Coordinates of C-alpha atoms in Angstrom, one line a residue:
Chain Z
M12 CA 62.3 -44.7 65.3
R13 CA 64.5 -41.6 65.0
T14 CA 63.7 -38.3 66.8
P15 CA 63.6 -35.4 64.3
L16 CA 65.3 -32.1 65.2
S17 CA 62.0 -30.3 64.9
S18 CA 60.6 -32.5 67.7
I19 CA 63.6 -31.7 69.9
L20 CA 63.3 -28.0 69.3
L21 CA 59.5 -28.0 69.9
V22 CA 59.9 -29.8 73.3
L23 CA 62.8 -27.5 74.3
F24 CA 60.6 -24.5 73.5
A25 CA 57.8 -26.0 75.4
S26 CA 60.0 -26.4 78.5
F27 CA 61.1 -22.8 78.2
I28 CA 57.5 -21.4 77.9
G29 CA 56.4 -23.7 80.7
S30 CA 59.0 -22.3 83.1
F31 CA 57.7 -18.8 82.4
G32 CA 54.2 -20.1 83.0
A33 CA 55.3 -21.2 86.4
V34 CA 56.7 -17.8 87.1
F35 CA 53.4 -16.1 86.2
L36 CA 51.4 -18.7 88.2
K37 CA 53.5 -18.0 91.3
A38 CA 53.2 -14.2 90.8
G39 CA 49.4 -14.6 90.4
A40 CA 49.0 -17.1 93.2
G41 CA 50.7 -14.7 95.6
R42 CA 47.8 -12.2 95.0
L43 CA 45.0 -14.8 95.8
H44 CA 42.8 -14.0 98.8
R45 CA 39.4 -15.0 99.9
E46 CA 37.7 -12.6 97.5
L47 CA 36.6 -14.2 94.2
A48 CA 37.8 -11.1 92.3
T49 CA 41.4 -11.9 93.2
L50 CA 41.0 -15.1 91.2
L51 CA 38.8 -13.9 88.3
L52 CA 40.6 -10.6 87.7
N53 CA 44.0 -12.1 88.1
W54 CA 45.8 -11.4 84.8
R55 CA 49.0 -13.0 86.1
L56 CA 47.3 -16.3 86.7
A57 CA 45.6 -16.0 83.2
A58 CA 49.0 -15.4 81.6
G59 CA 50.5 -18.3 83.5
I60 CA 47.8 -20.7 82.4
A61 CA 48.0 -19.3 78.8
M62 CA 51.7 -20.1 78.8
Y63 CA 51.1 -23.5 80.2
L64 CA 48.6 -24.2 77.4
A65 CA 51.1 -22.9 74.8
S66 CA 53.7 -25.1 76.4
F67 CA 51.3 -28.0 76.1
V68 CA 50.6 -27.3 72.5
F69 CA 54.3 -27.3 71.6
Y70 CA 54.9 -30.4 73.7
Y71 CA 52.0 -32.1 72.0
L72 CA 53.3 -31.2 68.5
G73 CA 56.8 -32.3 69.6
V74 CA 55.9 -35.8 70.9
R75 CA 53.8 -36.7 67.8
E76 CA 57.0 -37.8 66.2
G77 CA 60.1 -39.2 67.8
E78 CA 61.0 -41.2 70.9
L79 CA 59.4 -40.2 74.2
S80 CA 62.5 -41.6 76.0
I81 CA 64.5 -38.8 74.4
L82 CA 62.0 -36.0 74.4
Y83 CA 60.6 -36.7 77.9
P84 CA 63.9 -36.0 79.9
M85 CA 64.3 -32.7 78.0
V86 CA 61.3 -31.3 79.8
S87 CA 63.4 -31.5 83.0
L88 CA 65.5 -28.6 81.6
G89 CA 62.5 -26.5 82.6
Y90 CA 63.5 -27.0 86.3
I91 CA 66.9 -25.3 85.6
W92 CA 65.2 -22.3 83.9
T93 CA 62.7 -22.1 86.8
L94 CA 65.6 -22.0 89.4
L95 CA 67.1 -19.1 87.6
W96 CA 63.7 -17.2 87.2
S97 CA 62.9 -17.8 90.9
R98 CA 66.2 -16.1 91.9
L99 CA 65.6 -13.3 89.3
F100 CA 61.9 -12.5 89.9
F101 CA 61.2 -13.6 93.5
A102 CA 64.6 -13.2 95.1
E103 CA 64.5 -16.8 96.2
P104 CA 68.0 -17.9 97.3
I105 CA 69.8 -20.6 95.3
S106 CA 70.7 -22.8 98.2
R107 CA 73.0 -25.8 98.2
R108 CA 69.9 -27.9 99.1
K109 CA 68.1 -26.7 96.0
V110 CA 71.1 -27.3 93.7
A111 CA 71.7 -30.7 95.2
G112 CA 68.0 -31.7 95.0
L113 CA 67.8 -30.5 91.4
A114 CA 71.0 -32.2 90.4
L115 CA 69.7 -35.5 91.9
I116 CA 66.4 -35.1 90.1
I117 CA 67.9 -34.4 86.7
G118 CA 70.5 -37.1 87.2
G119 CA 67.7 -39.5 88.2
I120 CA 65.7 -38.6 85.0
I121 CA 68.8 -39.3 82.8
V122 CA 69.5 -42.6 84.6
L123 CA 65.8 -43.6 84.3
N124 CA 66.0 -42.7 80.6
L125 CA 68.9 -45.2 80.1
G126 CA 66.5 -47.9 81.3
N127 CA 63.9 -47.1 78.7
R128 CA 66.1 -47.7 75.7
Chain K
M7 CA 34.4 5.8 118.8
T8 CA 35.8 2.3 118.5
S9 CA 35.3 0.6 115.2
S10 CA 34.1 -3.0 115.1
P11 CA 35.6 -5.2 112.5
S12 CA 33.5 -5.0 109.4
P13 CA 32.5 -8.3 107.7
E14 CA 34.0 -7.0 104.5
A15 CA 37.4 -6.5 106.0
P16 CA 39.9 -8.9 104.4
R17 CA 40.7 -11.6 106.8
D18 CA 44.1 -13.3 106.8
S19 CA 43.9 -16.1 104.3
Y20 CA 44.9 -19.6 105.4
R21 CA 48.5 -20.2 104.9
F22 CA 49.8 -23.6 103.8
S23 CA 52.9 -24.9 105.6
H24 CA 55.9 -26.0 103.5
R25 CA 54.9 -29.7 104.0
Q26 CA 51.3 -29.0 102.9
S27 CA 52.5 -27.2 99.8
I28 CA 54.7 -30.2 98.9
G29 CA 51.7 -32.4 99.5
L30 CA 49.6 -30.3 97.0
V31 CA 52.4 -30.6 94.4
F32 CA 52.4 -34.4 95.1
L33 CA 48.7 -34.5 94.3
C34 CA 49.2 -32.3 91.3
T35 CA 51.6 -34.8 89.8
L36 CA 49.1 -37.7 90.2
F37 CA 46.5 -35.7 88.2
G38 CA 49.3 -34.8 85.8
V39 CA 50.2 -38.4 85.1
A40 CA 46.5 -39.3 84.4
A41 CA 46.5 -36.3 82.0
Q42 CA 49.6 -37.3 80.2
Y43 CA 48.5 -40.8 79.7
L44 CA 45.2 -39.7 78.2
I45 CA 46.8 -37.1 76.0
K46 CA 49.5 -39.5 74.8
T47 CA 46.7 -42.0 73.9
S48 CA 44.9 -39.3 72.1
A49 CA 48.0 -38.2 70.2
N50 CA 48.5 -41.7 68.9
S51 CA 45.0 -41.9 67.4
L52 CA 45.2 -38.4 66.0
Q53 CA 47.2 -38.5 62.7
V54 CA 45.6 -35.7 60.9
I55 CA 44.4 -32.6 62.9
T56 CA 41.0 -31.5 61.8
L57 CA 38.5 -29.6 63.9
E58 CA 36.2 -32.6 64.0
S59 CA 38.9 -35.0 65.1
L60 CA 39.9 -32.6 67.9
L61 CA 36.4 -32.0 69.1
S62 CA 35.5 -35.7 69.2
N63 CA 38.7 -36.7 70.9
W64 CA 37.3 -37.3 74.4
A65 CA 40.6 -38.6 75.8
L66 CA 42.2 -35.3 74.8
W67 CA 39.5 -33.3 76.6
L68 CA 39.5 -35.5 79.7
G69 CA 43.3 -35.3 79.8
L70 CA 43.1 -31.5 79.5
A71 CA 40.5 -31.4 82.4
M72 CA 43.0 -33.5 84.5
Y73 CA 45.7 -30.9 83.6
G74 CA 43.3 -28.2 84.8
I75 CA 42.9 -29.8 88.3
S76 CA 46.6 -30.5 88.4
T77 CA 47.3 -26.8 87.6
G78 CA 44.8 -25.6 90.3
L79 CA 46.6 -27.7 92.9
L80 CA 50.0 -26.2 91.7
I81 CA 48.7 -22.7 92.0
L82 CA 47.5 -23.3 95.6
A83 CA 50.9 -24.8 96.5
L84 CA 52.8 -21.9 94.8
R85 CA 50.8 -19.3 96.8
D86 CA 52.6 -19.9 100.0
G87 CA 55.7 -21.9 98.9
E88 CA 58.9 -21.1 97.1
L89 CA 58.8 -21.7 93.3
S90 CA 62.3 -23.0 93.2
L91 CA 61.6 -25.6 95.8
L92 CA 58.2 -26.7 94.7
Y93 CA 58.5 -26.8 90.9
P94 CA 61.1 -29.6 90.7
V95 CA 58.8 -31.8 92.9
I96 CA 56.7 -32.1 89.7
S97 CA 59.5 -34.6 88.6
L98 CA 57.6 -37.2 90.7
T99 CA 55.6 -37.5 87.5
Y100 CA 58.6 -39.6 86.1
V101 CA 58.3 -41.9 89.1
W102 CA 54.6 -42.5 88.6
V103 CA 54.9 -43.0 84.9
T104 CA 57.6 -45.6 85.5
I105 CA 55.6 -47.5 88.2
L106 CA 52.5 -47.3 86.0
S107 CA 54.3 -48.7 82.9
V108 CA 55.7 -51.6 84.9
L109 CA 52.5 -52.4 87.0
V110 CA 49.8 -51.7 84.4
F111 CA 51.6 -52.1 81.0
N112 CA 53.9 -54.9 82.0
E113 CA 57.0 -53.2 80.8
S114 CA 60.3 -54.7 82.0
V115 CA 62.0 -53.6 85.2
N116 CA 65.7 -53.0 85.0
V117 CA 68.4 -51.6 87.3
F118 CA 68.3 -48.2 85.5
K119 CA 64.6 -47.7 86.2
I120 CA 65.0 -48.6 89.8
A121 CA 68.1 -46.5 90.3
G122 CA 66.5 -43.6 88.4
I123 CA 63.3 -43.4 90.4
T124 CA 65.3 -43.9 93.6
I125 CA 67.6 -40.9 92.8
I126 CA 64.6 -38.7 91.8
C127 CA 62.9 -39.6 95.1
L128 CA 66.1 -38.7 97.0
G129 CA 66.2 -35.3 95.2
V130 CA 62.5 -34.6 96.0
T131 CA 63.0 -35.6 99.6
L132 CA 65.9 -33.2 99.9
L133 CA 63.7 -30.4 98.6
G134 CA 60.9 -31.5 100.8
K135 CA 62.9 -31.4 104.0
G136 CA 62.4 -27.7 104.4
D137 CA 62.3 -24.3 102.7
S138 CA 65.4 -22.1 102.7
R139 CA 64.1 -20.0 105.6
S140 CA 64.1 -23.0 107.9

């Protein structure tokens, strides 16, 4: 079974939107308090969930055709986008620990993928 | 006149420690795997998308519900933790999927799979050891 380019692009796009979903979830979660209104009137959380759903739809369309063993590791690119957005929007430092952890994780996913062929 | 604290005054919310936030993401990935399995199953049986086939696809809806729980746990974790540390922990999903496929679906084990999940766990452990303020 071959993996069409359209599937690859759909999954890439899904990882991109998903990483922005995480940014909005984080922004919304920071405004959560004991009052129910902070959950129900939280547009940031709603936007984050909407982006997660959109990401899910693109992922779902992407994996209908093609090999999961190729498409699945591509989702891990979302971790790199998220590292950049965390620095940009939340001023979280990009520490050696984070880069090393992320490199191990992405390396592990690629190695794991070799075993699925 | 001294004011007594009013019952409506916002109290300080409970704060999760870094370890607890990591634990929440850990749980989030378990629900996420259940969701992915159900959704992949439903994707295989769904060749033509029609409204009826979507509505009657219980595996799809159960999978989405699991994603909902998974997302709720992630939101709780993100409230007090760093996004850049917590988000990659979601990669534990790959570890669960591999273990599930070997134990439940009798897929073969090979050196790449064992090395891959070991390296991923090392990476998650590194992120789990502490936030950048510690």
